[in-house]
Short mmCIF file of C-alpha atoms in Angstrom, two decimals:
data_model
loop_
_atom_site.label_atom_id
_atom_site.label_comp_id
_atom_site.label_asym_id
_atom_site.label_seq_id
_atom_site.Cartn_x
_atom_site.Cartn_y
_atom_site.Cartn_z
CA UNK A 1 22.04 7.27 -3.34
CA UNK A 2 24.23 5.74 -6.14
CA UNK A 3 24.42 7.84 -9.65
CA UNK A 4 21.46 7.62 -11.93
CA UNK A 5 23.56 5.85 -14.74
CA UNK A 6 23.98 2.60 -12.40
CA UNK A 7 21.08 0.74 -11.82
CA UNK A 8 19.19 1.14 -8.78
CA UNK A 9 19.04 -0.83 -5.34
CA UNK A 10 14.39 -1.22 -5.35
CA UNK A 11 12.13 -2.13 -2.41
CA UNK A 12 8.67 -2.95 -3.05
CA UNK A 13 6.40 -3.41 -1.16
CA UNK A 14 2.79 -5.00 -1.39
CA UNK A 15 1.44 -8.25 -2.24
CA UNK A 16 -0.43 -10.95 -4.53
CA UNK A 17 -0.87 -10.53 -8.02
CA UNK A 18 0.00 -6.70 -7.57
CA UNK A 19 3.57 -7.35 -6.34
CA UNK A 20 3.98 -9.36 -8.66
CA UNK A 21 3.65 -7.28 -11.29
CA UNK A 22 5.79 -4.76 -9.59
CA UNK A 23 8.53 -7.13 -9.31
CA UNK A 24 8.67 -8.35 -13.01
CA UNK A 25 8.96 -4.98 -13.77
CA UNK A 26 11.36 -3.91 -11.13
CA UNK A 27 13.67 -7.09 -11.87
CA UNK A 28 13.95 -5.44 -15.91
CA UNK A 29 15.75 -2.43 -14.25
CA UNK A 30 17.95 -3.40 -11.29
CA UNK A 31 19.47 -6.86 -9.93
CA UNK A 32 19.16 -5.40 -6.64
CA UNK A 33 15.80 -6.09 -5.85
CA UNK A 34 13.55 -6.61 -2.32
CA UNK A 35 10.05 -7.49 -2.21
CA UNK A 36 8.72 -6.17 1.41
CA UNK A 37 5.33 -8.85 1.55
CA UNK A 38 2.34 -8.64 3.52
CA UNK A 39 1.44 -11.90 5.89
CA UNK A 40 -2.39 -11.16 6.60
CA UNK A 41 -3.61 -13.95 4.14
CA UNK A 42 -5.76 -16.00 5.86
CA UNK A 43 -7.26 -18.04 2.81
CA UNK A 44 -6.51 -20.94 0.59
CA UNK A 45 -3.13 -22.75 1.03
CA UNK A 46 -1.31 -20.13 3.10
CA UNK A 47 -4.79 -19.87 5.27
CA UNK A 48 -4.72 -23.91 6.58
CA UNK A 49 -0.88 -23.60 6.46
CA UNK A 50 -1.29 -21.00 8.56
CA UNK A 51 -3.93 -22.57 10.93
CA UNK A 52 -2.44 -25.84 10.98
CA UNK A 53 1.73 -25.28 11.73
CA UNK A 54 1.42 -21.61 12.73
CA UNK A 55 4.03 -20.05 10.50
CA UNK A 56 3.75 -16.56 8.53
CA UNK A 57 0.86 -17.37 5.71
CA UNK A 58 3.00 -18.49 2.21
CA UNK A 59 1.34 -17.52 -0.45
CA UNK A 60 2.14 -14.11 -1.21
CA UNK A 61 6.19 -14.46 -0.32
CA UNK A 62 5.79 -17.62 -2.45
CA UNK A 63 4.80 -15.68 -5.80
CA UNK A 64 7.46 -12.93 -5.08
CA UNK A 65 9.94 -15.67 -5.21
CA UNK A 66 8.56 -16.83 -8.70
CA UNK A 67 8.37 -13.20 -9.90
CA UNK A 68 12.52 -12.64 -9.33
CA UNK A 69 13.62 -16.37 -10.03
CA UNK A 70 16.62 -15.95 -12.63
CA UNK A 71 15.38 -16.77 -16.46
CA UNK A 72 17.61 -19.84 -16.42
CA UNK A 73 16.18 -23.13 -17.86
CA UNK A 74 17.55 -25.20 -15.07
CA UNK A 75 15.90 -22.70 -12.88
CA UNK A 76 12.73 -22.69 -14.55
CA UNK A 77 11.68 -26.13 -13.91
CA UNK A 78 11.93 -24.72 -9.98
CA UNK A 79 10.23 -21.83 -10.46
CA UNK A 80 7.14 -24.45 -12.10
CA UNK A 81 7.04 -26.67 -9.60
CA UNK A 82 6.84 -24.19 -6.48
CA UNK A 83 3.83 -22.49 -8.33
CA UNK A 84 2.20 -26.06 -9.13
CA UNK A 85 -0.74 -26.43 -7.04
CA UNK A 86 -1.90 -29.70 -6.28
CA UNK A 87 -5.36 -30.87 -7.68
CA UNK A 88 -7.53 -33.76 -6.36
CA UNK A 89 -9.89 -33.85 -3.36
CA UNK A 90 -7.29 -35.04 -0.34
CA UNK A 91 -5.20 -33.52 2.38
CA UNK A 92 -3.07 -31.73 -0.44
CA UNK A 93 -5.84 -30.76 -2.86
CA UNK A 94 -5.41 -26.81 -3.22
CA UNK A 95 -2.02 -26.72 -1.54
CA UNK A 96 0.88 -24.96 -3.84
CA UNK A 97 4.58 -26.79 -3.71
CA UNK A 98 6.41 -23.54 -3.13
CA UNK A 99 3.78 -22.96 0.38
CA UNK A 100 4.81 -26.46 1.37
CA UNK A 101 8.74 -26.18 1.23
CA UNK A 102 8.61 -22.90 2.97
CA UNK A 103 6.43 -24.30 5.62
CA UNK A 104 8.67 -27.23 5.21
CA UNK A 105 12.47 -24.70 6.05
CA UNK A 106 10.56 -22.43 8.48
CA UNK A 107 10.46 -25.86 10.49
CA UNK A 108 13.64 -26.77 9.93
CA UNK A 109 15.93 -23.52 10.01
CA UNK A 110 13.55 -22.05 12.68
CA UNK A 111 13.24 -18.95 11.17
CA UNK A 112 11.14 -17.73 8.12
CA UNK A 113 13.46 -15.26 6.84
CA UNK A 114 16.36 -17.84 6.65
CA UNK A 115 13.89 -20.30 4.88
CA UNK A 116 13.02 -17.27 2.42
CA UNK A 117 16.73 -17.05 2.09
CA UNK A 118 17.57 -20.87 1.38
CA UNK A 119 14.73 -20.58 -1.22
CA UNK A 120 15.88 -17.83 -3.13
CA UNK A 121 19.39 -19.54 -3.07
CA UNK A 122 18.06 -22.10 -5.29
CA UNK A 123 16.28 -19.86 -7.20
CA UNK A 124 19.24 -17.94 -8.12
CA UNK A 125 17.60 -14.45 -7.33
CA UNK A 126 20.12 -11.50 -6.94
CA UNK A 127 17.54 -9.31 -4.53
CA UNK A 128 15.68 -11.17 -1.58
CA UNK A 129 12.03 -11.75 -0.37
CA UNK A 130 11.37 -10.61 2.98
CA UNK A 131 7.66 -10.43 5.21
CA UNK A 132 6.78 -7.03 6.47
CA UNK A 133 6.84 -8.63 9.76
CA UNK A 134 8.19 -11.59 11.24
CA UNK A 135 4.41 -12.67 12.67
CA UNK A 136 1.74 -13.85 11.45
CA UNK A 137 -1.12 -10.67 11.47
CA UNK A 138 -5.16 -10.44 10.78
CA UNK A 139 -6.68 -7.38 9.11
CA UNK A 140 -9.85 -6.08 10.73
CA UNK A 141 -12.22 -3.46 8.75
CA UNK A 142 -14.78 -0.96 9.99
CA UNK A 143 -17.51 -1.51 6.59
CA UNK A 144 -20.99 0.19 5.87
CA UNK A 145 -23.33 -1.16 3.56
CA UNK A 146 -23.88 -4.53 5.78
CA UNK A 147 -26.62 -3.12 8.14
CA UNK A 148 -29.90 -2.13 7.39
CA UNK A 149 -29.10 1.47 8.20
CA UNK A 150 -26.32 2.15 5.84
CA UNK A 151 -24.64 4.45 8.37
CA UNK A 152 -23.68 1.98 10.81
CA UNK A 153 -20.74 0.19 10.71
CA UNK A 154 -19.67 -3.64 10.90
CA UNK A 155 -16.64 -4.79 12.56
CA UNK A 156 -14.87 -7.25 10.31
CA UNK A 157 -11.83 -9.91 10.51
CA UNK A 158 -9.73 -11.40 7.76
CA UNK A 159 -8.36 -10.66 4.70
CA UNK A 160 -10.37 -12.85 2.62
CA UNK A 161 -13.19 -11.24 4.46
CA UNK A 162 -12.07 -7.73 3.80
CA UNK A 163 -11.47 -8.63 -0.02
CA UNK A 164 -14.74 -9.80 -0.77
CA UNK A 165 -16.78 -8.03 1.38
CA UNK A 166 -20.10 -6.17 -0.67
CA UNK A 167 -20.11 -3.36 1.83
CA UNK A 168 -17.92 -0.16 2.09
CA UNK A 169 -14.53 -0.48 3.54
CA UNK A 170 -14.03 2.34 5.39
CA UNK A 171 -10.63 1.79 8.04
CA UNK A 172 -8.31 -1.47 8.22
CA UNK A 173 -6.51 -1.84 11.13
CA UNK A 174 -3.78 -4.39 11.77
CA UNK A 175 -4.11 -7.04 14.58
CA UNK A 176 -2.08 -7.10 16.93
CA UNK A 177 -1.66 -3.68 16.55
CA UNK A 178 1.71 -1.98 16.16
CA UNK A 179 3.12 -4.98 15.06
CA UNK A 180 6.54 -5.61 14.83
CA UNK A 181 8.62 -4.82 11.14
CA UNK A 182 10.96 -7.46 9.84
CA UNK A 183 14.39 -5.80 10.72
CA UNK A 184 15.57 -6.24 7.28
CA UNK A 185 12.76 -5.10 5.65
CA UNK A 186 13.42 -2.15 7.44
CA UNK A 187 16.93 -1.68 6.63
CA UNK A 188 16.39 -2.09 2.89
CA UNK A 189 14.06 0.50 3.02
CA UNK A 190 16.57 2.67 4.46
CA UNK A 191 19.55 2.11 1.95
CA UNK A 192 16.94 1.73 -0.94
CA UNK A 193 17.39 4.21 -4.08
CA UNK A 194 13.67 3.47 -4.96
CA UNK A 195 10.38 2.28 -3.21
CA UNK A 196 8.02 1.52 -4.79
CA UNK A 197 4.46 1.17 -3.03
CA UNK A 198 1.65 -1.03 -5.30
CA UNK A 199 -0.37 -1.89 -6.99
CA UNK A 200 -3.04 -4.51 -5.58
CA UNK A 201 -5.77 -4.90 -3.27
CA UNK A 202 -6.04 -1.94 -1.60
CA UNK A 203 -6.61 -2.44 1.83
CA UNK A 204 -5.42 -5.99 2.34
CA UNK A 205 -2.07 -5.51 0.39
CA UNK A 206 -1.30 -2.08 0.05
CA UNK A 207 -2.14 0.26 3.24
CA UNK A 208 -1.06 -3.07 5.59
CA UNK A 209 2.44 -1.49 5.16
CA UNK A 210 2.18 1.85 6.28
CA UNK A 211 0.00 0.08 9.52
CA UNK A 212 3.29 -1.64 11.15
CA UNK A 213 4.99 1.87 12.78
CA UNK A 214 8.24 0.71 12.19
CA UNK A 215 8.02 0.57 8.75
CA UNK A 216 6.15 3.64 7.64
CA UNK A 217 8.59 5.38 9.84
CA UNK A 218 11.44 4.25 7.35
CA UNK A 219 9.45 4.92 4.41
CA UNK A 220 8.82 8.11 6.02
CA UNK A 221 12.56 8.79 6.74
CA UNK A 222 14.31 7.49 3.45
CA UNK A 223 15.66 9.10 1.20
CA UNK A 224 14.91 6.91 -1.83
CA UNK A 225 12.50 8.20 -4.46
CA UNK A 226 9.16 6.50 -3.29
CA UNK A 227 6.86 5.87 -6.21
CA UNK A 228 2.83 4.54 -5.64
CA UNK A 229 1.48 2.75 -8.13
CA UNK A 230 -1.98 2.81 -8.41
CA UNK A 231 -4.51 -0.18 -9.67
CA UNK A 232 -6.31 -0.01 -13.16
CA UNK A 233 -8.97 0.09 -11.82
CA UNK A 234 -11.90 -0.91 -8.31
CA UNK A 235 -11.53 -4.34 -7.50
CA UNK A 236 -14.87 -6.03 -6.82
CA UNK A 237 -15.19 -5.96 -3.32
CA UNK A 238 -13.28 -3.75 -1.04
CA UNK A 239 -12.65 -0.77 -3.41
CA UNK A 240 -15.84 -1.25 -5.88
CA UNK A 241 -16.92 2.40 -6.79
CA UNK A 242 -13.87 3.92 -5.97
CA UNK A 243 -12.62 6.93 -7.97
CA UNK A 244 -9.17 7.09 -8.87
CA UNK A 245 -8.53 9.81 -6.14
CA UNK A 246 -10.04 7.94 -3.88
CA UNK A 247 -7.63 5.51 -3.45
CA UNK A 248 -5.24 8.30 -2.73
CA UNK A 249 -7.36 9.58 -0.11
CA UNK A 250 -8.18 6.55 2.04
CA UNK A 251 -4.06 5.48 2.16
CA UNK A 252 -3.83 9.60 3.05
CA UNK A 253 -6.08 8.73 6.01
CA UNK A 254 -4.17 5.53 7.02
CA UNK A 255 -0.64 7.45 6.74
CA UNK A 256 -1.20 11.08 6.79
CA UNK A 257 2.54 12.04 7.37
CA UNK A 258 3.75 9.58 4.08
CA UNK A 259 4.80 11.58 1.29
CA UNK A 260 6.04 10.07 -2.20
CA UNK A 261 7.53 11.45 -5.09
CA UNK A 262 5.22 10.10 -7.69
CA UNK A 263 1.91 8.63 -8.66
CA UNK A 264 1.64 6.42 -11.65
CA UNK A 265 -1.37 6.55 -13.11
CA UNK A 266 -2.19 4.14 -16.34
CA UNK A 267 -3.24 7.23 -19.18
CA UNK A 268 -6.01 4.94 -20.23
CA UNK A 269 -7.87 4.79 -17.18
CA UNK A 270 -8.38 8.38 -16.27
CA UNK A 271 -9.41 10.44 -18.97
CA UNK A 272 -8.43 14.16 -19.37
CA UNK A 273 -10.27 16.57 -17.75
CA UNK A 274 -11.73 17.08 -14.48
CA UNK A 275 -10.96 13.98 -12.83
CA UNK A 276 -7.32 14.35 -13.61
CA UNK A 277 -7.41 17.91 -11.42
CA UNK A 278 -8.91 15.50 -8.89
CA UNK A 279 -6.09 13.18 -8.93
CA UNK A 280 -3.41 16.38 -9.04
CA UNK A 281 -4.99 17.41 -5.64
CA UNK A 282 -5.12 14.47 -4.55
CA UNK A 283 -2.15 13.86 -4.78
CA UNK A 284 -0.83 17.00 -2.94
CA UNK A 285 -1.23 15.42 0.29
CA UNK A 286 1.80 13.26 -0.36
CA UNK A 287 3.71 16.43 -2.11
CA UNK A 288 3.75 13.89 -5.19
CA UNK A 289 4.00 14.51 -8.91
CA UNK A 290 0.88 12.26 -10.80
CA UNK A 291 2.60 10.67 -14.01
CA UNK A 292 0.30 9.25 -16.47
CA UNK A 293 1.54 6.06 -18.60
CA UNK A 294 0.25 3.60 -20.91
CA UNK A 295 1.35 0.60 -18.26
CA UNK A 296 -1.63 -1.96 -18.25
CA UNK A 297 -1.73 -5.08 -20.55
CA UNK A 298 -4.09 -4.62 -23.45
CA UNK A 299 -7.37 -5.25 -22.68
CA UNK A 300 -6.86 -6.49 -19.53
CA UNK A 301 -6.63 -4.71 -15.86
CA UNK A 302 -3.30 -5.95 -15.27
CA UNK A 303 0.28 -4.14 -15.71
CA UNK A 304 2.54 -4.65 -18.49
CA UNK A 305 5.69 -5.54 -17.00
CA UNK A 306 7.74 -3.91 -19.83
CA UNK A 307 5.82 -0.66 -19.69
CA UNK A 308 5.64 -0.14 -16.05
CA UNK A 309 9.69 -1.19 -16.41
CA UNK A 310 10.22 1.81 -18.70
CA UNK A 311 8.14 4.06 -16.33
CA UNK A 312 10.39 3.57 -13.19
CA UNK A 313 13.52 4.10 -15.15
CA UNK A 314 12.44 7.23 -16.71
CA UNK A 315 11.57 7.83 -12.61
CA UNK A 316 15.01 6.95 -11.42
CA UNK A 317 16.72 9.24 -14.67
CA UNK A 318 14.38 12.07 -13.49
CA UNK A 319 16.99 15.43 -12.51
CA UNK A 320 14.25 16.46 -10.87
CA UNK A 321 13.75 14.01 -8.28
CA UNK A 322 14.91 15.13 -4.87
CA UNK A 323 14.65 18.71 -5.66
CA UNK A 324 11.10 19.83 -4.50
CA UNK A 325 10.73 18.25 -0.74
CA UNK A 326 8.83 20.63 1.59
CA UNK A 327 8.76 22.67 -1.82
CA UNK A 328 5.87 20.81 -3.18
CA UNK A 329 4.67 22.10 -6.42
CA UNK A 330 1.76 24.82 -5.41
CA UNK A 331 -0.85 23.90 -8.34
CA UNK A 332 -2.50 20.44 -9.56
CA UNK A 333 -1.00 21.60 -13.08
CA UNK A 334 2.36 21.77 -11.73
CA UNK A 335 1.81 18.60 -10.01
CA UNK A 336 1.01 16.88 -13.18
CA UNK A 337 3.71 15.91 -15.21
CA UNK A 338 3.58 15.27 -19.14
CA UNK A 339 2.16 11.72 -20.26
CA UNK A 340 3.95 8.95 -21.19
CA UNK A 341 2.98 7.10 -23.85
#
C-alpha cells in the first residue's frame, strides 16, 4: 500500500446511478481509478442489446465510462453523445449511443474488456471500466409479500424484476451460479489501496459482487481499506421499509465472512439515538467503524460528489486504518466514529 500523502490506486464496485456517484467522487481523489460493474441488467437498451447480439448488458459499464471521462472540452462532446439516447418510435427509439458502440467493439475486437478498453482510450480516462464477470448473468430472488399467505415465498428472475418488485426481497442468487470474475477485476482488487463497495440498488447492484466466489474472495483477502457506502435511503421496490441496519444485515447474510473497514452513513438520514446503536452493531459483523457524513445532495436522495470525495480522503489519511483487524472495536460506541460535517 503506497503512503497516505500520494493519492490512492480505488476499486469500486457496484452499478447504475450508485456507481456513478461513487466514481465522480472517487475520480476527485485519485487518477487511478477502476469501476468493477455488474452485468445482470436485463432492461431497456442493455436488455434488447443483450437479447438480440448476446454480449454483456451495456448500460451500467456505459455510465461508468461517462462518470471518469477526462473534463476536457474535446472530450466532452464524447462523453454527450455516448449518453444521448435516441428518441422516436423505431428500431433505435430508447437505445443510448455509448450501448451501441460497445456492442458495436465487442463485435469487432471479440472481447468486451478490450472494447471497454478502446472506449476509455478515447475518453481519455486514467483508471479503466471493467464487468464483474466476463458473462452475461440473471439475478433470481426468493420474495414474500406476492402470495396470499405472506409467508410463502415466490421465485423470481431478472433484475428489472427484482427492482420493482412490491413484495419482500428476501435472498438474490446469481445465475449461473458461481460465475466466473473478470480476471482483472480481480487483480485490481488485489493491488487496490481502497475499495469501495456502493451505494445503489441493493440487491441488483450491490450484493451481485460478493455472489461471484472469485471476487469476494479478493475482497476478502486484500489488503486495501474497504469502505461500504450505504444508500440515503429504501428504494421503492426491493428495499422499501428497510432500516438503515438492515441493509447491513441482508449483505451480512449474502457474505458472512466480508469484513470492511468502514460504513458511511449520510448524518442526515439516521438521527441520533437508538437507531445509530443499531447501525454500530450492525456493523460489528464486518469489524467496521460506522462514519456519519453530510454526503447527499440537498434535498435530494442522491450523493454529493464533493462531499462523499472529502469523506474517502479523510478515510485514506486515517492512522488508524489497518490497525484493529481481528481486534475489532468491542462496543457500538467504539465502533462509531465522530461525525463529519
Amino acid at each position: 500500500m503506497r503512503p497516505v500523502h500520494q493519492a490512492p490506486a480505488i476499486v469500486a464496485l457496484g452499478g447504475g446511478h450508485g456507481l456513478f456517484a461513487t466514481l465522480s467522487a472517487a475520480r476527485r481523489l485519485s487518477r487511478d481509478v477502476t469501476a468493477v460493474v455488474t452485468v445482470a441488467d436485463d432492461g431497456g437498451s442493455s436488455g434488447r442489446l443483450r437479447a438480440e447480439l448476446g454480449v454483456i448488458p451495456p448500460g451500467d459499464l456505459r455510465m461508468a465510462l461517462a462518470a471518469l471521462a477526462a473534463d476536457d472540452p474535446e472530450v466532452q462532446d464524447w462523453t454527450d453523445t455516448i449518453q444521448h439516447r435516441f428518441g422516436g418510435i423505431g428500431a433505435l427509439a430508447g437505445h443510448s449511443v455509448g450501448n451501441l458502440i460497445l456492442a458495436g467493439l465487442t463485435e469487432v475486437l471479440g472481447d468486451p474488456v478490450a472494447a471497454l478498453d478502446e472506449l476509455a482510450r478515447l475518453l481519455r480516462i486514467d483508471g479503466r471500466v471493467l464487468p464483474m464477470s466476463p458473462i452475461a448473468l440473471d439475478i433470481e430472488a426468493d420474495v414474500q409479500g406476492l402470495e396470499a399467505d405472506p409467508r410463502v415465498s415466490r421465485c423470481i428472475r431478472g433484475q428489472v424484476a427484482v427492482a420493482t418488485t412490491p413484495g419482500k426481497v428476501r435472498r438474490v442468487r446469481l445465475l449461473p451460479a458461481n460465475p466466473p470474475a473478470c480476471p482483472d477485476a480481480v487483480r485490481a482488487i488485489d493491488v487496490a489501496d481502497m475499495a469501495v463497495l456502493g451505494p445503489g440498488s441493493w440487491f441488483s447492484s450491490v450484493i451481485p459482487h460478493v455472489l461471484v466466489p472469485e471476487l469476494l474472495d479478493t475482497l476478502i483477502a486484500t489488503p486495501a481499506r474497504k469502505v461500504l457506502v450505504l444508500n440515503l435511503a429504501p428504494e421503492p421496490g426491493e428495499t422499501a421499509g428497510f432500516s438503515t441496519e438492515r441493509h447491513l444485515h441482508v449483505l451480512s447474510q449474502h457474505a458472512p465472512e466480508l469484513t470492511v473497514d468502514y460504513v458511511v452513513v449520510d448524518s442526515g438520514s439516521v438521527p441520533p439515538g437508538r437507531e445509530r446503536e443499531h447501525l454500530a452493531r450492525a456493523a460489528g459483523q464486518f469489524r467496521a467503524r460506522v462514519v456519519y457524513a453530510d454526503v447527499s445532495e440537498h434535498g435530494t436522495h442522491t450523493h454529493h460528489a464533493g462531499k462523499l470525495a472529502s469523506v474517502l480522503e479523510q478515510l485514506w489519511s486515517d492512522p488508524e486504518a489497518g490497525s484493529r483487524g481481528s481486534e475489532a472495536a468491542e462496543t457500538p460506541e467504539e465502533r462509531e466514529s465522530a461525525s463529519w460535517q
